[in-house]
Amino acid sequence: MILPRPVSFAGGGGEVGFDGAVHVSRVGGPAEGYRLSITRDGVRIRASDDAGEFYARQTLRQLSGPAAFRAVPPDRVVLPVCEVEDHPRFGWRGVMLDVARHFLPKPDLLRYVDLLAAHKLNVLHLHLTDDQGWRFESLRFPRLHEVGGWRADSRFGDRRSGGMAGRPHGGYYTQDDLREVVAYAARRHIAVVPEIDVPGHSQAAVAAYPHLGAHGGGVWTDWGVNPNVLRPDESTVDFYRQVFDEVLDVFPGEVIGLGGDEAEGGAAEGGDGWFVRRIAQHLHQRGRRPFGWDEVLDAGPLPTRTVIASWRGEDPGLTASERGHDVVMCPEEHLYLDYRQSDDPREPVPVGTVTTLEDVYRYEPPDWVLGAQANVWTEHLDSPRRLDYAAFPRLSAFAEVVWSPAGRDVAEFRTRLAEHHLPRLDALGVEYRPLDGPRPWQELPGVPGFPR
Ligand code: TNX
């Protein structure tokens, strides 16, 4: 009944009333771990650390019934007498939200932090910049958010369709907004990892400051891989060092993303990857760990502490590990939540390959990685309702992949999800994809996709 499934659960039979009183203590044990004892004498949490206590309380909330997930939970609930022992399998249990392609307003972002916490996920990777939008307020270079923060139009559905949506899109977070998100997440034991994508996926920045690019152009209104990359010279590196210094000021966490994906042609002065190497060195010198998509492995030698996100399957992750890097797995064939959830023709804006709930659940990360993350790209997710549909319940399956011991049973998971977890998502108001397909208003007939 608990999700993600704990390491062990022993039901003692019977039930006890619970009014919120919990006896908490610290004991030695695995990081983020806890033991929850519900007996006739009361509720007791023995946790390894603060995170462990936090996760014990999440489990307690789950055992309290779906109403515990409402904005006003019941004062008194009935709990099963039981003993739960639990700790996560991986230390990086992440979700990447692409807030660049479509801006996610701050209240909705905070709601996602709560949803991650309820699933015992602990990394929120924010993809803050891309060709189609710049979402980070820069005090030094304000045109980045003022000009780069909005676009005149968007492609309607897949980029291979001829159509445009015919309306502008925009938004950005102030530095105060982002400090608030970081603090809100920290209270829920979630680290926020910002990403400023270089040297590709940068046309919003080039639109704001044309000297950064070779070709100029406005904030991009198309989707896809854009050959218009940053100009590979010292002055552009210097500009970005200043931008990253502002980012470091807002995000105190160790890991800072520099993107590095799909930079066709490379920003290459003295070889491909020159730009990525310079930025990685800068972050390293400032005491942080650079974090890049697996293409950065072609950039030449990077600081060993650089963390690699392996998205083109797991092989790049293996290469990275051989070079001494820590690896976060996010293979697109399992963990791209923008990809369609079935081959049902009613599936809204069907892009990518079929990635069912079961496909996500069956992903088995190797033991030697830091962890894994699910990536939610938002070209076709232009509202929180669309985001909910794409993310859930696949993100619930993912939470179990990164938390629970290996050797899981898909059929058992599906039953537990349907009987116990979907009612919690209902109570939270998450507009997930029902297991048997979209509700009529979740379909988007006429918006062209590109199923692979
Ligand atoms: C590839 S994965 C991208 C994104 C797109 C995504 C669409 C990666 C590092 N780059 O720019 O949004 O595919 O699925």
CSV table of C-alpha atoms and ligand atoms in Angstrom, one decimal:
chain,number,residue,atom,x,y,z
A,1,MET,CA,0.0,0.0,0.0
A,2,ILE,CA,3.0,2.3,0.4
A,3,LEU,CA,4.6,3.9,-2.6
A,4,PRO,CA,7.5,3.7,-3.3
A,5,ARG,CA,7.5,0.2,-1.8
A,6,PRO,CA,9.6,0.1,1.4
A,7,VAL,CA,12.4,-2.3,2.1
A,8,SER,CA,10.2,-4.2,4.5
A,9,PHE,CA,6.6,-4.0,5.8
A,10,ALA,CA,5.2,-6.2,8.5
A,11,GLY,CA,1.5,-5.8,9.3
A,12,GLY,CA,0.7,-6.7,12.9
A,13,GLY,CA,-3.0,-6.9,12.3
A,14,GLY,CA,-5.5,-4.5,13.8
A,15,GLU,CA,-5.8,-0.8,13.7
A,16,VAL,CA,-5.1,2.2,16.0
A,17,GLY,CA,-6.4,5.7,16.2
A,18,PHE,CA,-3.9,8.5,15.4
A,19,ASP,CA,-4.2,12.1,16.3
A,20,GLY,CA,-0.8,13.3,15.1
A,21,ALA,CA,1.4,12.6,18.1
A,22,VAL,CA,4.7,11.0,17.0
A,23,HIS,CA,7.7,10.0,19.1
A,24,VAL,CA,10.8,10.7,17.0
A,25,SER,CA,14.4,9.7,17.7
A,26,ARG,CA,17.7,9.4,15.7
A,27,VAL,CA,19.4,6.1,15.3
A,28,GLY,CA,22.3,5.0,13.1
A,29,GLY,CA,21.4,3.5,9.8
A,30,PRO,CA,21.5,4.0,6.0
A,31,ALA,CA,21.3,7.7,4.8
A,32,GLU,CA,17.7,8.9,4.4
A,33,GLY,CA,16.5,5.8,6.1
A,34,TYR,CA,13.9,5.3,8.8
A,35,ARG,CA,12.0,2.8,10.9
A,36,LEU,CA,8.3,3.5,11.5
A,37,SER,CA,6.5,1.5,14.3
A,38,ILE,CA,2.8,1.8,14.7
A,39,THR,CA,1.7,-0.1,17.8
A,40,ARG,CA,-1.1,0.2,20.3
A,41,ASP,CA,1.2,2.3,22.4
A,42,GLY,CA,1.5,4.9,19.6
A,43,VAL,CA,3.6,5.9,16.6
A,44,ARG,CA,7.3,5.9,16.7
A,45,ILE,CA,9.9,7.1,14.1
A,46,ARG,CA,13.5,6.2,14.4
A,47,ALA,CA,15.4,8.0,11.6
A,48,SER,CA,19.0,8.1,10.5
A,49,ASP,CA,18.8,11.8,9.7
A,50,ASP,CA,16.4,14.6,9.0
A,51,ALA,CA,15.6,13.3,5.5
A,52,GLY,CA,14.8,9.9,7.0
A,53,GLU,CA,12.4,11.5,9.4
A,54,PHE,CA,10.8,13.4,6.5
A,55,TYR,CA,10.3,10.2,4.5
A,56,ALA,CA,8.8,8.4,7.5
A,57,ARG,CA,6.3,11.2,7.8
A,58,GLN,CA,5.4,10.7,4.1
A,59,THR,CA,4.9,7.0,4.7
A,60,LEU,CA,2.7,7.9,7.7
A,61,ARG,CA,0.6,10.2,5.5
A,62,GLN,CA,0.1,7.4,3.0
A,63,LEU,CA,-1.0,5.0,5.7
A,64,SER,CA,-3.5,7.6,6.9
A,65,GLY,CA,-5.6,7.2,3.8
A,66,PRO,CA,-6.2,9.4,0.7
A,67,ALA,CA,-7.9,12.2,2.6
A,68,ALA,CA,-4.6,12.9,4.3
A,69,PHE,CA,-3.5,14.4,0.9
A,70,ARG,CA,-6.2,17.0,0.9
A,71,ALA,CA,-5.4,20.6,1.7
A,72,VAL,CA,-7.1,20.2,5.0
A,73,PRO,CA,-6.4,16.6,6.2
A,74,PRO,CA,-8.5,14.9,8.8
A,75,ASP,CA,-7.6,15.6,12.5
A,76,ARG,CA,-7.9,12.0,13.4
A,77,VAL,CA,-7.3,8.9,11.3
A,78,VAL,CA,-7.1,5.1,11.8
A,79,LEU,CA,-3.7,3.5,11.1
A,80,PRO,CA,-2.8,-0.1,10.5
A,81,VAL,CA,-0.6,-1.7,13.2
A,82,CYS,CA,2.7,-2.3,11.4
A,83,GLU,CA,6.4,-2.0,11.3
A,84,VAL,CA,8.1,-0.3,8.2
A,85,GLU,CA,11.8,-0.4,7.6
A,86,ASP,CA,13.0,1.7,4.7
A,87,HIS,CA,15.8,3.5,3.0
A,88,PRO,CA,16.4,4.6,-0.7
A,89,ARG,CA,18.4,2.6,-3.2
A,90,PHE,CA,19.8,5.6,-4.9
A,91,GLY,CA,20.9,9.1,-3.7
A,92,TRP,CA,19.9,10.9,-6.8
A,93,ARG,CA,16.2,10.5,-7.4
A,94,GLY,CA,15.5,13.3,-9.9
A,95,VAL,CA,13.1,14.9,-12.2
A,96,MET,CA,14.0,17.4,-14.8
A,97,LEU,CA,11.4,20.0,-15.6
A,98,ASP,CA,11.8,21.9,-18.9
A,99,VAL,CA,10.5,25.3,-17.9
A,100,ALA,CA,12.1,26.9,-21.0
A,101,ARG,CA,9.9,25.6,-23.8
A,102,HIS,CA,6.9,26.4,-21.7
A,103,PHE,CA,7.1,28.5,-18.7
A,104,LEU,CA,5.7,26.9,-15.5
A,105,PRO,CA,4.4,29.7,-13.2
A,106,LYS,CA,5.9,29.7,-9.8
A,107,PRO,CA,2.9,28.4,-7.8
A,108,ASP,CA,2.7,25.4,-10.2
A,109,LEU,CA,6.4,24.8,-9.7
A,110,LEU,CA,6.0,24.9,-5.9
A,111,ARG,CA,3.2,22.3,-6.3
A,112,TYR,CA,5.6,20.1,-8.3
A,113,VAL,CA,8.0,20.3,-5.4
A,114,ASP,CA,5.3,19.0,-3.1
A,115,LEU,CA,4.5,16.2,-5.6
A,116,LEU,CA,8.1,15.2,-5.7
A,117,ALA,CA,8.3,15.2,-1.9
A,118,ALA,CA,5.2,13.0,-1.7
A,119,HIS,CA,7.1,10.5,-3.9
A,120,LYS,CA,10.3,10.7,-1.9
A,121,LEU,CA,12.2,12.2,-4.9
A,122,ASN,CA,15.0,14.5,-4.0
A,123,VAL,CA,16.4,16.3,-7.0
A,124,LEU,CA,14.6,18.9,-9.1
A,125,HIS,CA,16.6,19.7,-12.2
A,126,LEU,CA,15.4,22.9,-13.8
A,127,HIS,CA,16.1,23.4,-17.5
A,128,LEU,CA,16.0,27.2,-17.3
A,129,THR,CA,17.1,28.2,-20.8
A,130,ASP,CA,16.7,27.1,-24.3
A,131,ASP,CA,16.3,28.4,-27.8
A,132,GLN,CA,12.6,29.1,-27.1
A,133,GLY,CA,13.0,31.0,-23.8
A,134,TRP,CA,15.2,32.3,-21.1
A,135,ARG,CA,13.6,31.9,-17.6
A,136,PHE,CA,16.3,33.2,-15.2
A,137,GLU,CA,16.4,36.9,-14.2
A,138,SER,CA,19.8,38.4,-14.8
A,139,LEU,CA,20.6,41.6,-13.0
A,140,ARG,CA,23.8,42.0,-15.0
A,141,PHE,CA,22.3,41.3,-18.4
A,142,PRO,CA,18.6,42.1,-18.1
A,143,ARG,CA,17.9,41.7,-21.8
A,144,LEU,CA,18.3,38.0,-21.2
A,145,HIS,CA,15.0,37.7,-19.4
A,146,GLU,CA,13.4,40.9,-20.8
A,147,VAL,CA,13.9,39.9,-24.5
A,148,GLY,CA,14.9,36.2,-24.1
A,149,GLY,CA,11.9,35.6,-21.8
A,150,TRP,CA,9.2,35.6,-24.4
A,151,ARG,CA,8.6,34.5,-28.0
A,152,ALA,CA,6.3,35.8,-30.6
A,153,ASP,CA,4.7,32.5,-31.5
A,154,SER,CA,5.2,28.7,-31.2
A,155,ARG,CA,5.0,25.8,-33.6
A,156,PHE,CA,1.5,24.1,-33.4
A,157,GLY,CA,2.3,20.5,-32.4
A,158,ASP,CA,5.2,18.7,-34.0
A,159,ARG,CA,7.8,20.8,-35.8
A,160,ARG,CA,7.2,18.9,-39.1
A,161,SER,CA,3.6,20.4,-39.2
A,162,GLY,CA,3.3,23.6,-41.2
A,163,GLY,CA,1.2,25.3,-38.6
A,164,MET,CA,1.8,27.9,-35.9
A,165,ALA,CA,-0.1,28.4,-32.7
A,166,GLY,CA,-0.6,32.0,-33.4
A,167,ARG,CA,0.1,33.5,-29.9
A,168,PRO,CA,3.0,34.7,-27.9
A,169,HIS,CA,4.4,32.8,-24.9
A,170,GLY,CA,6.6,34.0,-22.1
A,171,GLY,CA,7.6,34.3,-18.5
A,172,TYR,CA,10.6,34.2,-16.2
A,173,TYR,CA,11.5,33.7,-12.6
A,174,THR,CA,13.0,36.5,-10.6
A,175,GLN,CA,16.0,35.7,-8.5
A,176,ASP,CA,13.8,36.1,-5.4
A,177,ASP,CA,11.3,33.6,-6.9
A,178,LEU,CA,14.1,31.1,-7.4
A,179,ARG,CA,15.5,31.6,-3.9
A,180,GLU,CA,12.0,30.9,-2.6
A,181,VAL,CA,11.8,27.7,-4.7
A,182,VAL,CA,15.2,26.6,-3.5
A,183,ALA,CA,14.2,27.2,0.2
A,184,TYR,CA,10.8,25.6,-0.2
A,185,ALA,CA,12.5,22.5,-1.8
A,186,ALA,CA,15.2,22.4,0.9
A,187,ARG,CA,12.5,22.0,3.6
A,188,ARG,CA,11.3,19.0,1.7
A,189,HIS,CA,14.9,17.6,1.3
A,190,ILE,CA,14.9,18.3,-2.4
A,191,ALA,CA,18.0,19.8,-4.1
A,192,VAL,CA,17.4,22.2,-7.0
A,193,VAL,CA,19.9,21.8,-9.8
A,194,PRO,CA,19.7,24.7,-12.2
A,195,GLU,CA,20.7,24.3,-15.9
A,196,ILE,CA,21.8,27.1,-18.2
A,197,ASP,CA,22.2,25.3,-21.5
A,198,VAL,CA,25.4,26.1,-23.6
A,199,PRO,CA,26.6,26.3,-26.3
A,200,GLY,CA,23.6,24.9,-28.2
A,201,HIS,CA,19.9,25.6,-27.4
A,202,SER,CA,20.9,29.2,-26.8
A,203,GLN,CA,19.0,31.3,-29.3
A,204,ALA,CA,17.0,33.1,-26.7
A,205,ALA,CA,20.2,34.5,-25.3
A,206,VAL,CA,21.4,35.4,-28.8
A,207,ALA,CA,18.1,37.2,-29.5
A,208,ALA,CA,18.8,39.3,-26.4
A,209,TYR,CA,22.5,39.9,-27.1
A,210,PRO,CA,23.2,39.3,-30.8
A,211,HIS,CA,27.0,39.4,-30.4
A,212,LEU,CA,26.8,36.1,-28.5
A,213,GLY,CA,25.8,34.2,-31.7
A,214,ALA,CA,27.2,33.8,-35.1
A,215,HIS,CA,23.8,34.3,-36.9
A,216,GLY,CA,21.5,36.5,-34.8
A,217,GLY,CA,17.8,35.8,-35.0
A,218,GLY,CA,14.8,36.2,-32.5
A,219,VAL,CA,13.7,33.8,-29.8
A,220,TRP,CA,13.1,30.6,-31.6
A,221,THR,CA,9.5,29.8,-32.5
A,222,ASP,CA,10.3,26.3,-33.7
A,223,TRP,CA,11.2,23.0,-31.9
A,224,GLY,CA,14.1,20.8,-32.7
A,225,VAL,CA,17.9,21.0,-32.9
A,226,ASN,CA,19.0,24.5,-33.8
A,227,PRO,CA,22.3,24.9,-35.7
A,228,ASN,CA,22.5,28.5,-34.4
A,229,VAL,CA,24.9,28.0,-31.5
A,230,LEU,CA,27.0,30.4,-29.4
A,231,ARG,CA,30.0,32.1,-30.9
A,232,PRO,CA,33.0,30.3,-29.6
A,233,ASP,CA,35.2,33.2,-28.5
A,234,GLU,CA,36.7,34.6,-25.3
A,235,SER,CA,34.1,37.4,-24.9
A,236,THR,CA,31.2,34.9,-25.0
A,237,VAL,CA,32.9,32.7,-22.4
A,238,ASP,CA,33.4,35.8,-20.3
A,239,PHE,CA,29.7,36.8,-20.6
A,240,TYR,CA,28.6,33.3,-19.5
A,241,ARG,CA,31.0,33.2,-16.6
A,242,GLN,CA,29.2,36.3,-15.3
A,243,VAL,CA,25.8,34.7,-15.9
A,244,PHE,CA,26.8,31.5,-14.1
A,245,ASP,CA,28.2,33.6,-11.2
A,246,GLU,CA,24.7,35.0,-10.8
A,247,VAL,CA,23.3,31.5,-11.0
A,248,LEU,CA,25.7,30.3,-8.3
A,249,ASP,CA,24.5,33.2,-6.1
A,250,VAL,CA,20.9,32.0,-6.3
A,251,PHE,CA,21.5,28.2,-6.2
A,252,PRO,CA,23.6,27.1,-3.2
A,253,GLY,CA,23.7,23.4,-4.2
A,254,GLU,CA,26.8,21.6,-5.3
A,255,VAL,CA,25.6,20.6,-8.8
A,256,ILE,CA,25.2,23.2,-11.6
A,257,GLY,CA,24.0,22.2,-15.1
A,258,LEU,CA,25.7,23.6,-18.2
A,259,GLY,CA,23.7,21.6,-20.7
A,260,GLY,CA,26.0,20.8,-23.6
A,261,ASP,CA,23.4,18.8,-25.6
A,262,GLU,CA,22.8,18.8,-29.3
A,263,ALA,CA,25.2,21.6,-30.1
A,264,GLU,CA,25.6,20.8,-33.8
A,265,GLY,CA,28.8,22.1,-35.2
A,266,GLY,CA,30.1,22.6,-31.7
A,267,ALA,CA,31.3,25.9,-30.3
A,268,ALA,CA,34.8,25.0,-31.3
A,269,GLU,CA,37.8,27.2,-30.9
A,270,GLY,CA,40.7,24.8,-30.6
A,271,GLY,CA,38.5,21.8,-31.0
A,272,ASP,CA,34.9,20.7,-30.3
A,273,GLY,CA,33.8,21.3,-26.7
A,274,TRP,CA,36.1,24.2,-26.0
A,275,PHE,CA,33.2,26.3,-24.7
A,276,VAL,CA,31.8,23.5,-22.5
A,277,ARG,CA,35.3,22.9,-21.1
A,278,ARG,CA,35.8,26.5,-20.2
A,279,ILE,CA,32.5,26.8,-18.4
A,280,ALA,CA,33.1,23.5,-16.6
A,281,GLN,CA,36.5,24.7,-15.4
A,282,HIS,CA,34.9,27.9,-14.2
A,283,LEU,CA,32.2,26.0,-12.2
A,284,HIS,CA,34.9,23.7,-10.8
A,285,GLN,CA,37.0,26.7,-9.7
A,286,ARG,CA,34.1,28.1,-7.9
A,287,GLY,CA,33.8,24.9,-5.9
A,288,ARG,CA,30.8,23.4,-7.7
A,289,ARG,CA,30.2,20.2,-9.7
A,290,PRO,CA,29.4,20.8,-13.4
A,291,PHE,CA,26.5,18.7,-14.7
A,292,GLY,CA,26.1,18.0,-18.4
A,293,TRP,CA,24.2,15.9,-20.9
A,294,ASP,CA,26.2,13.0,-22.2
A,295,GLU,CA,27.4,14.9,-25.3
A,296,VAL,CA,29.9,16.8,-23.1
A,297,LEU,CA,31.9,13.5,-23.0
A,298,ASP,CA,33.1,14.6,-26.5
A,299,ALA,CA,34.3,17.9,-25.2
A,300,GLY,CA,37.7,16.6,-24.2
A,301,PRO,CA,38.9,16.4,-20.6
A,302,LEU,CA,36.5,17.7,-18.0
A,303,PRO,CA,36.9,18.0,-14.3
A,304,THR,CA,36.5,14.5,-12.9
A,305,ARG,CA,33.8,15.7,-10.5
A,306,THR,CA,31.6,16.6,-13.5
A,307,VAL,CA,28.3,14.6,-13.3
A,308,ILE,CA,27.0,13.1,-16.6
A,309,ALA,CA,23.4,12.7,-17.5
A,310,SER,CA,23.2,9.7,-19.8
A,311,TRP,CA,20.2,10.2,-22.0
A,312,ARG,CA,21.1,8.5,-25.3
A,313,GLY,CA,20.8,5.1,-23.6
A,314,GLU,CA,23.2,3.8,-20.9
A,315,ASP,CA,26.4,3.4,-23.0
A,316,PRO,CA,27.5,7.1,-22.6
A,317,GLY,CA,27.0,6.6,-18.8
A,318,LEU,CA,29.4,3.6,-19.0
A,319,THR,CA,32.0,5.6,-20.8
A,320,ALA,CA,31.6,8.4,-18.3
A,321,SER,CA,32.1,6.1,-15.4
A,322,GLU,CA,35.2,4.6,-17.0
A,323,ARG,CA,36.6,8.1,-17.0
A,324,GLY,CA,35.8,8.5,-13.3
A,325,HIS,CA,32.6,10.6,-13.6
A,326,ASP,CA,29.5,10.1,-11.5
A,327,VAL,CA,26.5,9.2,-13.6
A,328,VAL,CA,22.8,9.9,-13.5
A,329,MET,CA,20.9,7.6,-15.8
A,330,CYS,CA,18.0,9.0,-17.8
A,331,PRO,CA,17.8,6.8,-21.0
A,332,GLU,CA,15.2,8.2,-23.3
A,333,GLU,CA,13.7,4.8,-24.1
A,334,HIS,CA,12.5,4.5,-20.4
A,335,LEU,CA,12.6,7.9,-18.8
A,336,TYR,CA,11.4,10.6,-21.3
A,337,LEU,CA,8.0,11.5,-20.0
A,338,ASP,CA,7.2,13.7,-23.0
A,339,TYR,CA,7.0,10.6,-25.1
A,340,ARG,CA,3.6,9.1,-25.7
A,341,GLN,CA,2.1,6.8,-23.1
A,342,SER,CA,0.5,4.3,-25.5
A,343,ASP,CA,-0.2,3.8,-29.2
A,344,ASP,CA,-3.8,4.6,-28.6
A,345,PRO,CA,-4.8,7.1,-31.4
A,346,ARG,CA,-6.5,9.2,-28.7
A,347,GLU,CA,-3.1,9.9,-27.1
A,348,PRO,CA,-2.6,13.8,-27.1
A,349,VAL,CA,0.2,15.1,-29.3
A,350,PRO,CA,1.8,11.7,-29.8
A,351,VAL,CA,5.6,12.2,-30.0
A,352,GLY,CA,8.6,9.9,-29.4
A,353,THR,CA,8.4,6.2,-28.9
A,354,VAL,CA,5.7,4.5,-26.8
A,355,THR,CA,6.8,4.8,-23.2
A,356,THR,CA,4.2,3.1,-21.0
A,357,LEU,CA,3.8,3.1,-17.3
A,358,GLU,CA,5.3,-0.4,-17.4
A,359,ASP,CA,8.2,0.7,-19.6
A,360,VAL,CA,9.1,3.2,-16.9
A,361,TYR,CA,8.6,0.7,-14.1
A,362,ARG,CA,10.7,-1.9,-15.7
A,363,TYR,CA,13.8,0.4,-16.0
A,364,GLU,CA,16.5,-1.1,-13.8
A,365,PRO,CA,19.4,1.3,-13.2
A,366,PRO,CA,22.8,-0.3,-12.7
A,367,ASP,CA,24.0,-0.3,-9.1
A,368,TRP,CA,27.1,1.8,-9.7
A,369,VAL,CA,25.3,5.0,-10.6
A,370,LEU,CA,24.5,8.0,-8.5
A,371,GLY,CA,20.9,7.5,-9.4
A,372,ALA,CA,18.5,8.3,-12.2
A,373,GLN,CA,16.1,11.0,-13.3
A,374,ALA,CA,13.0,11.3,-15.4
A,375,ASN,CA,13.0,14.1,-18.0
A,376,VAL,CA,9.9,16.1,-18.8
A,377,TRP,CA,10.5,18.1,-21.9
A,378,THR,CA,7.6,20.5,-22.5
A,379,GLU,CA,7.5,21.4,-26.2
A,380,HIS,CA,4.0,19.9,-26.2
A,381,LEU,CA,3.1,20.5,-22.5
A,382,ASP,CA,2.0,24.1,-22.4
A,383,SER,CA,0.0,24.1,-19.1
A,384,PRO,CA,0.1,22.4,-15.7
A,385,ARG,CA,-2.8,20.2,-16.8
A,386,ARG,CA,-0.8,18.9,-19.7
A,387,LEU,CA,2.2,18.5,-17.4
A,388,ASP,CA,0.2,16.4,-15.0
A,389,TYR,CA,-1.0,14.2,-17.8
A,390,ALA,CA,2.5,13.5,-19.1
A,391,ALA,CA,4.1,13.1,-15.7
A,392,PHE,CA,1.6,11.0,-13.8
A,393,PRO,CA,1.3,8.2,-13.1
A,394,ARG,CA,4.6,7.4,-14.8
A,395,LEU,CA,6.5,9.5,-12.2
A,396,SER,CA,4.9,7.4,-9.5
A,397,ALA,CA,6.4,4.3,-11.2
A,398,PHE,CA,9.8,6.1,-11.5
A,399,ALA,CA,9.8,7.0,-7.8
A,400,GLU,CA,9.7,3.3,-7.0
A,401,VAL,CA,12.5,2.5,-9.6
A,402,VAL,CA,14.9,4.8,-7.8
A,403,TRP,CA,13.8,4.1,-4.2
A,404,SER,CA,12.8,0.5,-3.8
A,405,PRO,CA,15.0,-2.6,-4.0
A,406,ALA,CA,15.5,-4.2,-7.4
A,407,GLY,CA,13.4,-7.2,-8.4
A,408,ARG,CA,10.0,-5.5,-8.6
A,409,ASP,CA,6.7,-6.9,-9.9
A,410,VAL,CA,4.9,-4.9,-12.5
A,411,ALA,CA,1.5,-6.5,-11.9
A,412,GLU,CA,1.7,-6.0,-8.1
A,413,PHE,CA,2.7,-2.4,-8.7
A,414,ARG,CA,-0.3,-1.7,-11.0
A,415,THR,CA,-2.7,-3.1,-8.5
A,416,ARG,CA,-1.1,-1.1,-5.6
A,417,LEU,CA,-1.2,2.0,-7.8
A,418,ALA,CA,-4.8,1.6,-8.8
A,419,GLU,CA,-6.1,0.7,-5.3
A,420,HIS,CA,-4.0,2.9,-3.1
A,421,HIS,CA,-2.0,5.6,-5.0
A,422,LEU,CA,-4.3,7.0,-7.7
A,423,PRO,CA,-6.8,7.9,-4.9
A,424,ARG,CA,-4.0,9.9,-3.3
A,425,LEU,CA,-3.3,11.7,-6.6
A,426,ASP,CA,-7.1,12.3,-6.9
A,427,ALA,CA,-7.1,13.9,-3.4
A,428,LEU,CA,-4.1,16.1,-4.5
A,429,GLY,CA,-5.9,17.1,-7.6
A,430,VAL,CA,-3.3,15.7,-10.0
A,431,GLU,CA,-4.8,15.3,-13.5
A,432,TYR,CA,-2.9,12.1,-14.3
A,433,ARG,CA,-3.5,9.9,-17.3
A,434,PRO,CA,-6.1,7.2,-16.3
A,435,LEU,CA,-4.7,3.7,-16.8
A,436,ASP,CA,-7.2,3.0,-19.6
A,437,GLY,CA,-6.4,6.1,-21.6
A,438,PRO,CA,-7.1,9.9,-21.7
A,439,ARG,CA,-10.3,11.5,-20.5
A,440,PRO,CA,-12.2,13.2,-23.4
A,441,TRP,CA,-10.9,16.6,-22.4
A,442,GLN,CA,-7.3,15.3,-22.2
A,443,GLU,CA,-7.3,14.4,-25.9
A,444,LEU,CA,-6.1,17.0,-28.3
A,445,PRO,CA,-7.5,16.0,-31.7
A,446,GLY,CA,-6.0,18.0,-34.5
A,447,VAL,CA,-2.7,18.9,-32.8
A,448,PRO,CA,-0.1,17.1,-34.9
A,449,GLY,CA,2.4,14.8,-33.3
A,450,PHE,CA,5.1,12.6,-34.8
A,451,PRO,CA,5.0,9.1,-33.4
A,452,ARG,CA,8.2,7.1,-33.8
B,1,TNX,C1,16.2,16.0,-26.8
B,1,TNX,S1,17.6,15.2,-24.3
B,1,TNX,C2,16.6,17.1,-26.1
B,1,TNX,C3,15.6,18.2,-25.8
B,1,TNX,C4,14.3,17.9,-26.4
B,1,TNX,C5,14.0,16.4,-26.3
B,1,TNX,C6,12.6,16.1,-26.8
B,1,TNX,C7,18.3,16.4,-24.6
B,1,TNX,C8,19.5,16.6,-23.7
B,1,TNX,N1,17.9,17.3,-25.5
B,1,TNX,O1,16.1,19.4,-26.2
B,1,TNX,O2,13.3,18.7,-25.7
B,1,TNX,O3,14.9,15.7,-27.0
B,1,TNX,O4,12.2,14.8,-26.4
